[in-house]
Coordinates of C-alpha atoms and ligand atoms in Angstrom, one line a residue:
Chain A
M1 CA 15.6 20.2 -18.3
I2 CA 17.4 18.6 -15.5
T3 CA 20.7 20.2 -14.5
S4 CA 23.2 17.7 -13.1
T5 CA 26.1 18.5 -10.8
V6 CA 27.5 15.0 -10.8
G7 CA 28.7 15.0 -14.3
P8 CA 26.4 14.1 -17.2
L9 CA 22.8 13.5 -16.0
T10 CA 22.4 9.9 -14.8
F11 CA 19.1 9.3 -16.6
S12 CA 20.5 10.3 -20.0
Q13 CA 23.5 7.9 -19.7
I14 CA 21.3 4.8 -19.5
E15 CA 21.1 2.7 -22.6
P16 CA 17.4 2.3 -23.5
E17 CA 15.9 -1.0 -22.2
A18 CA 19.2 -2.2 -20.8
G19 CA 17.7 -2.6 -17.4
L20 CA 14.7 -4.5 -18.7
K21 CA 16.8 -6.8 -20.7
A22 CA 19.0 -7.5 -17.8
A23 CA 16.0 -8.1 -15.6
L24 CA 14.5 -10.6 -18.0
A25 CA 17.8 -12.5 -18.2
M26 CA 17.8 -13.2 -14.5
P27 CA 15.6 -15.1 -12.1
R28 CA 12.9 -12.9 -10.4
A29 CA 14.6 -13.2 -7.0
D30 CA 17.8 -11.9 -8.4
I31 CA 16.1 -8.7 -9.6
I32 CA 15.0 -7.9 -6.0
A33 CA 18.4 -9.0 -4.7
E34 CA 20.1 -6.4 -7.0
I35 CA 17.7 -3.7 -5.8
N36 CA 18.3 -4.7 -2.2
K37 CA 22.0 -4.5 -2.8
S38 CA 21.7 -1.0 -4.1
S39 CA 20.0 0.1 -0.9
V40 CA 17.8 2.5 -2.9
K41 CA 15.1 4.1 -0.8
G42 CA 11.8 5.5 -2.1
R43 CA 12.1 8.9 -3.7
G44 CA 8.5 10.0 -2.9
G45 CA 9.4 11.3 0.5
A46 CA 8.9 8.4 3.0
G47 CA 12.2 6.7 2.1
F48 CA 11.1 3.1 2.4
P49 CA 13.6 0.6 1.0
L50 CA 12.5 -0.4 -2.5
G51 CA 13.9 -3.9 -2.3
M52 CA 11.9 -4.6 0.8
K53 CA 8.7 -3.3 -0.7
W54 CA 9.1 -5.4 -3.8
N55 CA 10.0 -8.4 -1.8
F56 CA 6.8 -8.2 0.3
A57 CA 4.7 -7.9 -2.8
A58 CA 6.6 -10.8 -4.5
A59 CA 6.1 -13.1 -1.5
E60 CA 2.3 -12.8 -1.7
Q61 CA 0.4 -15.6 -3.4
S62 CA -2.3 -14.0 -5.5
A63 CA -3.9 -14.5 -8.9
E64 CA -3.4 -10.8 -9.6
K65 CA -1.0 -8.1 -8.5
F66 CA -0.5 -4.5 -9.5
V67 CA 2.4 -2.1 -10.0
I68 CA 1.3 1.4 -9.3
C69 CA 3.3 4.5 -10.3
N70 CA 2.5 7.4 -8.0
A71 CA 2.5 10.5 -10.3
D72 CA 0.3 12.5 -8.0
E73 CA 3.2 14.9 -7.1
G74 CA 1.2 17.3 -4.9
E75 CA 3.8 18.3 -2.3
P76 CA 4.3 22.0 -2.5
G77 CA 7.5 22.9 -4.2
T78 CA 7.8 19.5 -6.0
F79 CA 7.8 19.3 -9.8
K80 CA 10.6 16.9 -10.6
D81 CA 8.2 14.1 -11.5
R82 CA 6.6 16.3 -14.1
V83 CA 10.0 16.8 -15.7
I84 CA 11.0 13.1 -15.5
L85 CA 7.7 12.1 -17.1
T86 CA 8.2 14.7 -19.8
E87 CA 11.9 13.9 -20.6
F88 CA 12.3 10.2 -19.5
P89 CA 8.9 8.5 -19.7
D90 CA 10.4 5.4 -21.2
L91 CA 12.7 5.0 -18.2
V92 CA 9.7 5.2 -15.8
F93 CA 7.7 2.6 -17.9
E94 CA 10.7 0.4 -18.1
G95 CA 11.0 0.6 -14.3
M96 CA 7.3 -0.4 -13.9
T97 CA 7.8 -3.3 -16.3
I98 CA 10.8 -4.5 -14.3
A99 CA 8.7 -4.2 -11.1
G100 CA 6.0 -6.3 -12.8
R101 CA 8.5 -9.0 -13.5
A102 CA 10.0 -8.8 -10.0
I103 CA 6.7 -9.1 -8.1
G104 CA 4.8 -11.1 -10.6
A105 CA 2.3 -8.5 -11.8
K106 CA 0.7 -8.3 -15.2
N107 CA -0.8 -4.8 -14.8
G108 CA 0.6 -1.4 -14.1
I109 CA -1.3 1.8 -13.4
V110 CA 0.0 5.3 -13.5
Y111 CA -2.0 7.6 -11.2
L112 CA -1.4 11.0 -12.8
R113 CA -2.6 14.1 -11.0
A114 CA -5.4 16.1 -12.7
E115 CA -3.1 19.2 -12.8
Y116 CA -0.9 17.3 -15.3
T117 CA -3.7 16.3 -17.7
Y118 CA -1.6 18.1 -20.4
L119 CA 1.0 15.3 -20.1
R120 CA -1.4 12.5 -20.7
R121 CA -1.5 12.4 -24.5
Q122 CA 2.3 12.3 -24.8
L123 CA 2.4 9.5 -22.2
E124 CA -0.3 7.5 -24.0
D125 CA 1.8 7.9 -27.2
T126 CA 4.9 6.6 -25.4
L127 CA 2.9 3.6 -24.1
A128 CA 1.5 2.9 -27.6
K129 CA 5.0 3.0 -29.0
R130 CA 6.2 0.6 -26.4
R131 CA 3.4 -1.9 -27.2
E132 CA 4.5 -1.7 -30.9
Q133 CA 8.1 -2.4 -29.9
G134 CA 7.1 -5.4 -27.9
L135 CA 8.1 -3.7 -24.6
L136 CA 4.6 -4.0 -23.3
G137 CA 1.8 -6.5 -23.9
K138 CA 2.0 -10.2 -24.4
N139 CA 5.4 -11.9 -23.9
V140 CA 7.4 -8.8 -23.3
L141 CA 10.6 -8.8 -25.4
G142 CA 9.7 -12.2 -26.5
R143 CA 9.9 -13.6 -23.0
D144 CA 7.4 -16.5 -22.9
G145 CA 4.7 -16.1 -20.2
F146 CA 5.7 -12.5 -19.1
D147 CA 2.8 -10.3 -20.0
F148 CA 2.7 -6.7 -18.8
D149 CA 0.7 -3.6 -19.7
I150 CA 0.3 -0.1 -18.3
R151 CA -2.7 2.2 -18.2
I152 CA -3.1 5.7 -17.0
Q153 CA -5.7 6.9 -14.6
M154 CA -6.2 10.5 -13.8
G155 CA -6.5 12.0 -10.3
A156 CA -9.1 14.7 -9.7
G157 CA -7.4 17.3 -7.6
A158 CA -6.6 16.1 -4.1
Y159 CA -3.2 16.3 -2.5
V160 CA -4.0 13.5 0.0
C161 CA -4.4 11.1 -2.9
G162 CA -0.6 11.0 -3.1
E163 CA -0.7 9.0 0.1
E164 CA -0.6 5.4 -1.1
T165 CA -3.7 4.1 0.5
A166 CA -5.7 7.2 -0.5
L167 CA -4.4 6.8 -4.0
I168 CA -5.8 3.2 -4.1
E169 CA -9.1 4.4 -2.7
S170 CA -9.2 6.9 -5.5
L171 CA -8.3 4.3 -8.2
E172 CA -11.1 2.2 -6.9
G173 CA -13.6 5.0 -7.3
F174 CA -13.9 6.3 -3.7
R175 CA -13.1 9.4 -1.8
G176 CA -9.4 9.8 -1.3
E177 CA -9.5 8.9 2.4
P178 CA -6.4 7.1 3.6
R179 CA -6.8 3.6 5.1
N180 CA -5.5 2.2 8.3
R181 CA -2.1 0.5 7.7
P182 CA -1.6 -2.4 8.2
P183 CA -2.7 -4.0 6.0
F184 CA -0.2 -2.4 3.7
P185 CA -0.8 -2.2 -0.1
V186 CA 1.9 -4.8 -0.7
N187 CA -0.5 -7.3 1.0
T188 CA -3.9 -5.7 0.3
G189 CA -3.8 -3.0 -2.3
Y190 CA -5.8 -2.1 -5.4
L191 CA -8.9 -4.3 -5.5
G192 CA -7.6 -6.1 -2.5
R193 CA -4.7 -7.4 -4.5
P194 CA -1.0 -7.1 -3.5
S195 CA 0.3 -3.8 -5.0
T196 CA 3.5 -1.9 -5.0
V197 CA 3.1 1.8 -5.0
N198 CA 6.2 3.7 -6.1
N199 CA 7.2 7.2 -6.9
V200 CA 8.0 8.1 -10.5
E201 CA 11.6 8.7 -9.8
T202 CA 12.0 5.5 -7.7
L203 CA 10.8 3.5 -10.8
A204 CA 13.2 5.3 -13.1
D205 CA 16.0 4.6 -10.6
A206 CA 15.1 0.9 -10.6
A207 CA 15.6 0.8 -14.3
C208 CA 19.0 2.5 -13.9
I209 CA 20.1 0.0 -11.2
L210 CA 19.3 -3.0 -13.3
A211 CA 21.1 -1.4 -16.3
K212 CA 24.3 -0.5 -14.5
G213 CA 24.3 -2.5 -11.4
A214 CA 23.9 -1.9 -7.7
D215 CA 27.6 -1.1 -7.1
W216 CA 27.5 1.7 -9.7
F217 CA 24.4 3.1 -8.0
K218 CA 26.0 3.0 -4.6
S219 CA 29.1 4.8 -5.7
K220 CA 27.2 8.0 -5.2
G221 CA 25.5 9.3 -2.1
T222 CA 26.1 8.2 1.5
E223 CA 26.1 4.8 3.1
K224 CA 22.5 5.1 4.3
S225 CA 21.2 7.2 1.4
T226 CA 22.7 5.7 -1.7
G227 CA 22.6 7.3 -5.2
T228 CA 21.8 10.6 -6.6
K229 CA 18.4 12.3 -6.3
I230 CA 16.4 14.7 -8.4
F231 CA 15.5 17.9 -6.7
S232 CA 12.9 20.6 -7.4
V233 CA 14.3 24.0 -6.5
S234 CA 12.1 27.1 -6.3
G235 CA 11.8 30.3 -4.3
D236 CA 14.4 33.0 -3.9
C237 CA 17.4 31.8 -5.9
E238 CA 18.9 32.8 -9.2
K239 CA 18.5 29.4 -10.9
P240 CA 15.4 27.7 -9.9
G241 CA 14.6 24.4 -11.6
V242 CA 15.2 20.7 -11.5
Y243 CA 18.6 19.4 -10.4
E244 CA 20.4 16.1 -9.9
F245 CA 22.5 16.1 -6.7
P246 CA 24.1 13.2 -4.8
L247 CA 22.3 12.5 -1.5
G248 CA 24.3 13.8 1.4
I249 CA 24.9 17.2 -0.2
S250 CA 24.8 19.9 2.4
I251 CA 22.2 22.6 2.2
A252 CA 25.0 25.2 1.8
E253 CA 26.5 23.3 -1.2
L254 CA 23.1 23.0 -2.8
L255 CA 22.4 26.7 -2.3
A256 CA 25.7 27.6 -3.9
A257 CA 24.8 25.5 -7.0
V258 CA 21.4 27.1 -7.5
G259 CA 22.4 30.7 -6.7
G260 CA 20.7 30.9 -3.4
A261 CA 23.6 31.8 -1.2
G262 CA 22.6 34.4 1.5
A263 CA 19.3 32.8 2.1
K264 CA 17.7 33.1 5.5
A265 CA 16.0 29.7 5.5
V266 CA 15.3 26.7 3.3
Q267 CA 12.1 24.6 3.4
V268 CA 13.2 21.0 2.8
G269 CA 10.6 18.4 1.9
G270 CA 7.8 20.7 1.0
A271 CA 5.0 21.9 3.2
S272 CA 5.2 18.7 5.2
G273 CA 8.9 19.0 5.6
I274 CA 10.9 21.2 7.9
C275 CA 12.2 24.8 7.7
V276 CA 16.0 24.9 8.2
P277 CA 17.5 28.2 9.3
A278 CA 20.8 29.6 7.9
A279 CA 22.7 28.5 11.1
Q280 CA 22.0 24.9 10.2
F281 CA 23.0 25.0 6.5
S282 CA 25.8 22.6 7.1
R283 CA 23.2 19.9 7.6
K284 CA 23.0 17.2 4.9
I285 CA 20.1 16.3 2.8
A286 CA 19.8 12.6 3.3
F287 CA 17.5 10.1 5.0
E288 CA 19.7 10.1 8.1
D289 CA 19.7 13.9 8.5
V290 CA 17.2 16.2 6.7
P291 CA 15.0 13.8 4.6
T292 CA 13.2 15.0 1.5
G293 CA 11.2 14.0 -1.5
G294 CA 13.2 16.6 -3.4
S295 CA 11.4 19.8 -2.7
I296 CA 13.6 22.8 -1.8
I297 CA 12.1 26.2 -1.3
V298 CA 14.6 29.1 -0.7
F299 CA 13.7 32.1 1.4
A300 CA 15.6 35.4 1.1
P301 CA 16.3 37.5 4.2
G302 CA 13.4 39.9 3.5
R303 CA 10.7 37.1 3.7
D304 CA 8.2 37.0 6.5
M305 CA 8.4 33.5 7.8
L306 CA 5.0 33.8 9.4
Q307 CA 3.5 34.3 5.9
V308 CA 5.3 31.1 4.9
A309 CA 3.8 29.2 7.8
H310 CA 0.4 30.7 7.1
N311 CA 0.5 29.7 3.5
F312 CA 1.4 26.1 4.4
L313 CA -1.4 25.9 7.0
D314 CA -3.9 27.2 4.6
F315 CA -2.9 24.4 2.3
F316 CA -3.3 21.7 4.9
V317 CA -6.7 23.0 6.0
D318 CA -7.8 22.8 2.4
E319 CA -6.3 19.4 1.7
S320 CA -7.0 17.5 4.9
C321 CA -9.5 14.7 4.0
G322 CA -11.3 15.4 7.2
Q323 CA -11.5 11.8 8.2
C324 CA -9.8 12.1 11.6
T325 CA -10.2 14.8 14.3
P326 CA -6.6 15.6 15.1
C327 CA -5.9 16.6 11.5
R328 CA -9.3 18.1 10.6
G329 CA -9.6 20.2 13.7
G330 CA -5.9 20.6 14.5
N331 CA -4.9 22.2 11.2
A332 CA -7.8 24.7 11.5
K333 CA -6.5 25.5 15.1
M334 CA -3.0 25.9 13.8
L335 CA -4.1 28.3 11.1
E336 CA -6.1 30.3 13.6
G337 CA -2.9 30.5 15.7
A338 CA -0.9 31.7 12.8
E339 CA -3.5 34.4 12.1
K340 CA -3.4 35.5 15.7
L341 CA 0.4 35.6 15.6
R342 CA 0.1 37.8 12.5
E343 CA -2.2 40.2 14.3
G344 CA -0.1 40.0 17.4
T345 CA -2.9 38.7 19.5
L346 CA -1.7 35.2 20.4
T347 CA -1.0 34.8 24.1
L348 CA 2.0 32.8 25.2
A349 CA -0.3 30.3 26.9
A350 CA -2.1 29.8 23.6
L351 CA 1.3 29.3 21.9
D352 CA 2.1 26.6 24.4
E353 CA -1.2 24.9 23.7
L354 CA -0.5 25.0 20.0
K355 CA 2.8 23.2 20.6
E356 CA 1.0 20.5 22.6
L357 CA -1.6 20.2 19.9
A358 CA 1.1 19.8 17.3
E359 CA 2.4 16.8 19.3
T360 CA -1.1 15.3 19.5
M361 CA -1.5 15.7 15.7
R362 CA 1.8 14.0 15.2
I363 CA 0.9 11.1 17.3
A364 CA -2.8 10.7 16.7
S365 CA -3.4 11.5 13.0
K366 CA -4.2 8.6 10.8
C367 CA -1.9 9.4 7.9
G368 CA 1.2 11.3 7.0
L369 CA -0.7 14.5 6.2
G370 CA -1.9 15.1 9.7
Q371 CA 1.3 13.6 11.2
T372 CA 3.5 16.2 9.5
S373 CA 1.4 19.2 8.8
S374 CA 2.4 21.1 11.9
N375 CA 6.2 20.5 11.4
A376 CA 6.9 23.6 9.3
F377 CA 4.9 25.9 11.6
M378 CA 6.7 24.4 14.7
S379 CA 10.1 24.7 13.1
I380 CA 9.4 28.3 12.1
I381 CA 8.3 29.1 15.7
E382 CA 11.4 27.4 17.0
N383 CA 14.0 28.9 14.6
F384 CA 12.5 32.3 14.0
G385 CA 11.3 33.1 17.5
D386 CA 12.7 36.6 17.3
E387 CA 10.7 37.4 14.2
I388 CA 7.5 35.7 15.3
M389 CA 7.4 35.5 19.1
A390 CA 8.2 39.2 19.5
R391 CA 4.8 39.9 18.1
A392 CA 3.2 37.5 20.6
L393 CA 5.2 38.9 23.6
T394 CA 4.6 42.5 23.1
Q395 CA 1.1 42.3 21.8
S396 CA -0.3 39.7 24.2
E397 CA 0.5 41.8 27.4
P398 CA -2.6 43.9 27.3
A399 CA -4.8 40.9 26.8
R400 CA -3.5 39.5 30.0
N401 CA -4.3 42.5 32.2
Chain B
M1 CA -33.6 20.2 -18.3
L2 CA -35.7 19.2 -21.3
I3 CA -36.7 15.6 -21.6
T4 CA -34.8 15.2 -24.8
E5 CA -31.7 16.6 -23.2
R6 CA -32.1 14.2 -20.3
D7 CA -32.5 11.3 -22.8
K8 CA -29.4 12.4 -24.6
L9 CA -27.4 12.7 -21.4
S10 CA -28.6 9.2 -20.2
S11 CA -27.5 7.6 -23.4
E12 CA -24.2 9.4 -23.3
I13 CA -23.6 8.1 -19.8
G14 CA -24.7 4.6 -20.8
A15 CA -22.2 4.6 -23.6
L16 CA -19.5 5.9 -21.2
A17 CA -20.2 3.1 -18.8
D18 CA -20.0 0.5 -21.5
R19 CA -16.7 1.9 -22.7
L20 CA -15.1 2.2 -19.3
G21 CA -16.7 -0.9 -17.7
R22 CA -19.5 -1.0 -15.2
T23 CA -17.3 -1.2 -12.2
R24 CA -16.8 1.1 -9.2
S25 CA -13.3 1.9 -10.5
S26 CA -14.9 3.6 -13.5
L27 CA -16.8 6.1 -11.3
I28 CA -14.2 8.9 -11.3
P29 CA -13.2 8.6 -15.0
M30 CA -17.0 8.8 -15.8
L31 CA -17.5 11.9 -13.7
Q32 CA -14.4 13.5 -15.2
E33 CA -15.7 12.9 -18.7
V34 CA -19.2 14.3 -17.9
K35 CA -17.6 17.3 -16.2
R36 CA -15.4 18.0 -19.1
T37 CA -18.2 18.0 -21.7
H38 CA -21.1 19.5 -19.6
H39 CA -19.2 21.6 -17.0
V40 CA -21.5 20.3 -14.3
I41 CA -22.3 17.1 -12.4
D42 CA -25.9 17.7 -11.4
S43 CA -28.3 15.5 -9.4
F44 CA -29.7 14.0 -12.6
T45 CA -26.3 13.0 -13.7
M46 CA -25.5 11.5 -10.3
Q47 CA -28.6 9.4 -10.5
I48 CA -27.9 8.0 -14.0
V49 CA -24.2 7.3 -13.1
A50 CA -25.3 5.6 -9.9
D51 CA -27.8 3.4 -11.9
A52 CA -25.2 2.5 -14.4
L53 CA -22.8 1.3 -11.7
E54 CA -25.5 -0.1 -9.4
I55 CA -24.6 2.1 -6.5
H56 CA -26.5 4.7 -4.4
P57 CA -26.5 8.2 -5.8
V58 CA -25.3 9.4 -2.4
E59 CA -22.1 7.5 -3.2
V60 CA -21.7 9.4 -6.4
H61 CA -22.3 12.7 -4.6
S62 CA -19.8 11.9 -1.9
V63 CA -17.1 11.3 -4.5
A64 CA -18.0 14.2 -6.7
S65 CA -17.9 16.6 -3.7
F66 CA -14.6 15.3 -2.4
Y67 CA -12.4 16.2 -5.4
A68 CA -11.4 19.8 -6.3
F69 CA -11.6 19.1 -10.0
L70 CA -15.1 17.5 -9.8
G71 CA -17.6 19.2 -7.5
T72 CA -21.3 19.6 -8.0
E73 CA -21.5 23.2 -8.9
K74 CA -22.0 24.3 -12.5
Q75 CA -18.8 25.8 -13.8
G76 CA -17.9 28.0 -16.7
E77 CA -16.7 26.8 -20.1
F78 CA -13.2 27.9 -19.0
V79 CA -12.1 27.1 -15.5
V80 CA -9.3 29.4 -14.5
R81 CA -7.2 28.2 -11.6
L82 CA -4.5 30.3 -10.1
C83 CA -1.8 28.6 -7.9
R84 CA -1.8 30.0 -4.4
T85 CA 0.9 27.8 -2.9
I86 CA 4.2 29.2 -1.5
S87 CA 6.5 29.6 -4.5
C88 CA 3.8 31.3 -6.6
D89 CA 2.8 33.3 -3.6
L90 CA 6.4 34.5 -3.3
A91 CA 6.3 35.3 -7.0
D92 CA 3.5 37.8 -6.4
K93 CA 0.4 35.8 -7.3
D94 CA -1.6 38.5 -5.6
A95 CA -1.1 40.9 -8.5
V96 CA -2.3 38.3 -10.9
A97 CA -5.2 37.5 -8.7
R98 CA -6.3 41.2 -8.6
Q99 CA -6.1 41.4 -12.4
L100 CA -8.1 38.2 -12.9
Q101 CA -10.8 39.5 -10.5
T102 CA -10.9 42.9 -12.2
N103 CA -11.1 41.5 -15.7
L104 CA -13.7 38.9 -15.0
G105 CA -15.7 41.0 -12.5
I106 CA -16.0 38.1 -10.1
G107 CA -14.3 36.8 -7.0
F108 CA -12.6 33.5 -6.5
G109 CA -15.0 30.6 -6.3
S110 CA -17.5 32.3 -8.7
T111 CA -18.6 31.9 -12.3
T112 CA -19.4 34.8 -14.7
A113 CA -23.0 35.5 -15.5
D114 CA -22.5 34.4 -19.1
G115 CA -21.3 31.0 -18.0
K116 CA -18.0 31.5 -19.7
F117 CA -15.5 31.6 -16.8
T118 CA -15.1 30.1 -13.4
L119 CA -12.3 31.5 -11.2
E120 CA -10.7 29.3 -8.6
W121 CA -7.7 29.0 -6.4
A122 CA -5.5 25.9 -6.9
N123 CA -3.0 24.3 -4.6
C124 CA 0.5 23.7 -5.9
M125 CA 0.4 22.8 -9.5
G126 CA 4.0 21.8 -9.9
M127 CA 5.3 24.9 -11.8
C128 CA 7.0 26.3 -8.7
D129 CA 10.2 27.4 -10.6
Q130 CA 8.1 29.4 -13.1
G131 CA 5.4 31.1 -11.0
P132 CA 2.9 32.6 -10.9
A133 CA 1.2 29.6 -12.6
L134 CA -2.2 29.4 -14.0
L135 CA -4.3 26.6 -15.4
V136 CA -7.1 27.3 -17.9
N137 CA -8.9 24.0 -18.2
D138 CA -6.0 21.6 -19.0
R139 CA -3.6 24.2 -20.2
V140 CA -0.9 25.6 -18.1
F141 CA 0.5 29.2 -18.2
T142 CA 3.6 30.1 -16.4
R143 CA 5.3 33.4 -15.3
V144 CA 1.9 35.0 -15.6
T145 CA 1.8 38.8 -15.3
P146 CA -1.2 41.0 -15.0
E147 CA -0.7 41.9 -18.7
K148 CA -0.6 38.3 -19.7
V149 CA -3.9 37.7 -17.9
H150 CA -5.5 40.1 -20.2
E151 CA -4.3 38.2 -23.3
I152 CA -5.2 34.8 -21.9
L153 CA -8.7 35.8 -21.1
A154 CA -9.1 37.6 -24.5
D155 CA -8.0 34.4 -26.3
C156 CA -10.6 32.4 -24.3
R157 CA -13.3 34.9 -25.1
R158 CA -12.6 34.7 -28.8
S159 CA -11.8 31.0 -28.5
F160 CA -8.7 32.0 -30.3
G161 CA -5.1 30.9 -30.5
V162 CA -4.4 28.0 -28.2
F163 CA -8.1 27.9 -27.3
A164 CA -9.4 27.3 -30.8
P165 CA -9.5 23.5 -30.4
E166 CA -11.5 23.9 -27.2
H167 CA -14.1 25.7 -29.2
K168 CA -14.3 23.1 -31.9
E169 CA -14.7 20.3 -29.3
E170 CA -17.6 22.2 -27.7
H171 CA -19.5 22.1 -30.9
L172 CA -18.7 18.6 -32.0
V173 CA -20.3 17.1 -28.9
Ligands
FMN1 C1 -0.3 13.3 2.3 C2 0.7 12.6 1.5 C3 1.0 12.9 0.2 C4 1.9 12.1 -0.5 N1 2.1 12.5 -1.8 C5 2.9 11.7 -2.6 C6 3.2 12.1 -3.9 O1 2.6 13.0 -4.5 N2 4.0 11.3 -4.7 C7 4.7 10.2 -4.1 O2 5.5 9.6 -4.8 N3 4.5 9.9 -2.8 C8 3.7 10.6 -2.0 N4 3.4 10.3 -0.7 C9 4.1 9.1 -0.2 C10 3.4 7.8 -0.6 O3 2.4 7.5 0.5 C11 4.3 6.6 -0.7 O4 5.1 6.5 0.4 C12 5.1 6.6 -1.9 O5 4.4 6.8 -3.1 C13 5.9 5.4 -2.0 O6 6.8 5.4 -3.1 P1 8.4 5.4 -2.9 O7 8.7 4.4 -1.9 O8 8.8 5.0 -4.3 O9 8.8 6.8 -2.5 C14 2.6 11.0 0.0 C15 2.3 10.7 1.4 C16 1.4 11.5 2.1 C17 1.2 11.1 3.5
SF4_2 S1 -4.4 12.7 9.0 FE1 -5.7 14.2 7.9 S2 -5.6 13.6 5.7 FE2 -4.8 11.9 6.9 S3 -6.6 10.6 7.3 FE3 -6.6 12.0 9.0 S4 -7.9 13.7 8.3 FE4 -7.3 12.6 6.5

């Protein structure tokens, strides 16, 4: 269930297939123009403008193109795509069909993470029903020459496969190792064909925008972060779960809504996001301030922030694809540093080196995993110095003598 | 492996390749299917899959070993995966972990001697608001307590309750 604080839940107010019908009634370019006008940005975390992405893919000349739905949802603390796929699968498939029409693709693929295998049967049933209703297949909704179908392919347990080029590698039957970009998937994607890779929620949003118009969508949110967003809230709060909030909501407002007032810190954006201390709870969750794919993890005053950092670093060491050195070696070094901090045996010189290493990882890693994996640890060091550095200061003295 | 078993596996893989298409994109779906029914992707399987797709067996190995839900080790009939990521960690996944280890008599990363259970850690499985979360094969269990662990494992052992279909599938194959 998704709890909405903006009135009735947006997704449940959309008339079924209204977006698809509207899209089929307009020229292809107008679909993208409407999306552009809405200024909707990708809901998967990176926040890339959807209209731009579709436009790039549409501009490519190719015999074949693909619409790919990223249902890999591996970011720690994120589970909203699971709920969207359970409660509004038609909206997601409708959004994919609209994308197919907009960019000129005949095939859609849902890349569903292995952990969500239990959702597959229900999704296949929904697809079958859509085929029966003429919403998929040849001449969608009787529209001559517009053929579109969707298949589901399962992931096999790798967080990095949520990265769009690793996802494509995985779809093609390879190890999930991210590619260099450029070329971007919109130019050279699945099987070398132009492909748009979009998050589950982004695709559902696209269907809503076509159904109700860009102006309606823009009436919520901020100027740079339009619309509402679905959040996954977990950790130390009274009412964890999936919520709809307008973008631009402050962390304090969000905490009040989920029963998390009094928290000591909030991790925004999952393990690859940043850790915001209580002093900064007036900051806004939006692409221009604290960006997020929707993961909110709340920490109560009693929590050991070093344990949090340690848990995240464990995760990254495990999930790094190992392709490039800054990430493969860097995350291991970070974890080692966190362990030493815990034991109180990290010297201040070593701490400085870790900070430099974090910078190197940010600059030199090939994909977003290595570029962001040190963020949480660094923001915990910065904001919870008293809690963490004290151990380093007092304990490291003997080692120096 | 007996020769007749090998022949059977070969023809199974051949049929799978025909159904999914003999292209590289079918590699992971093929391996998933073999893993699901046989609980292992061994070197013989890798060779046959490679032949079917006309690639080198090393390619198959490199893919199988990359993914946490594939791998090349023999696993139990029931793969039990406990989420260790932050929210489940905060919800005291450690108590569940201790109970699992005690009940099964094995550590994480191992398989019981009778080949029934494999115990593994998993990274975030998207049940963060209902932790600690546990996957047994494809089934998810939430708000797991040490007591519940006992029930879940007992149901697996007897192939009972929600696991009854699992048992049937095993014998149909
Ligand atoms: C390591 C890593 C993991 C990612 N995981 C996901 C994911 O699970 N789901 C997702 O939608 N995007 C994920 N992304 C972002 C994708 O690369 C891509 O930006 C996104 O699917 C684009 O869709 P959007 O524009 O609709 O957000 C991940 C990125 C990185 C670097
Ligand atoms: S940054 Fe990490 S995950 Fe990304 S390509 Fe490099 S090693 Fe792989």
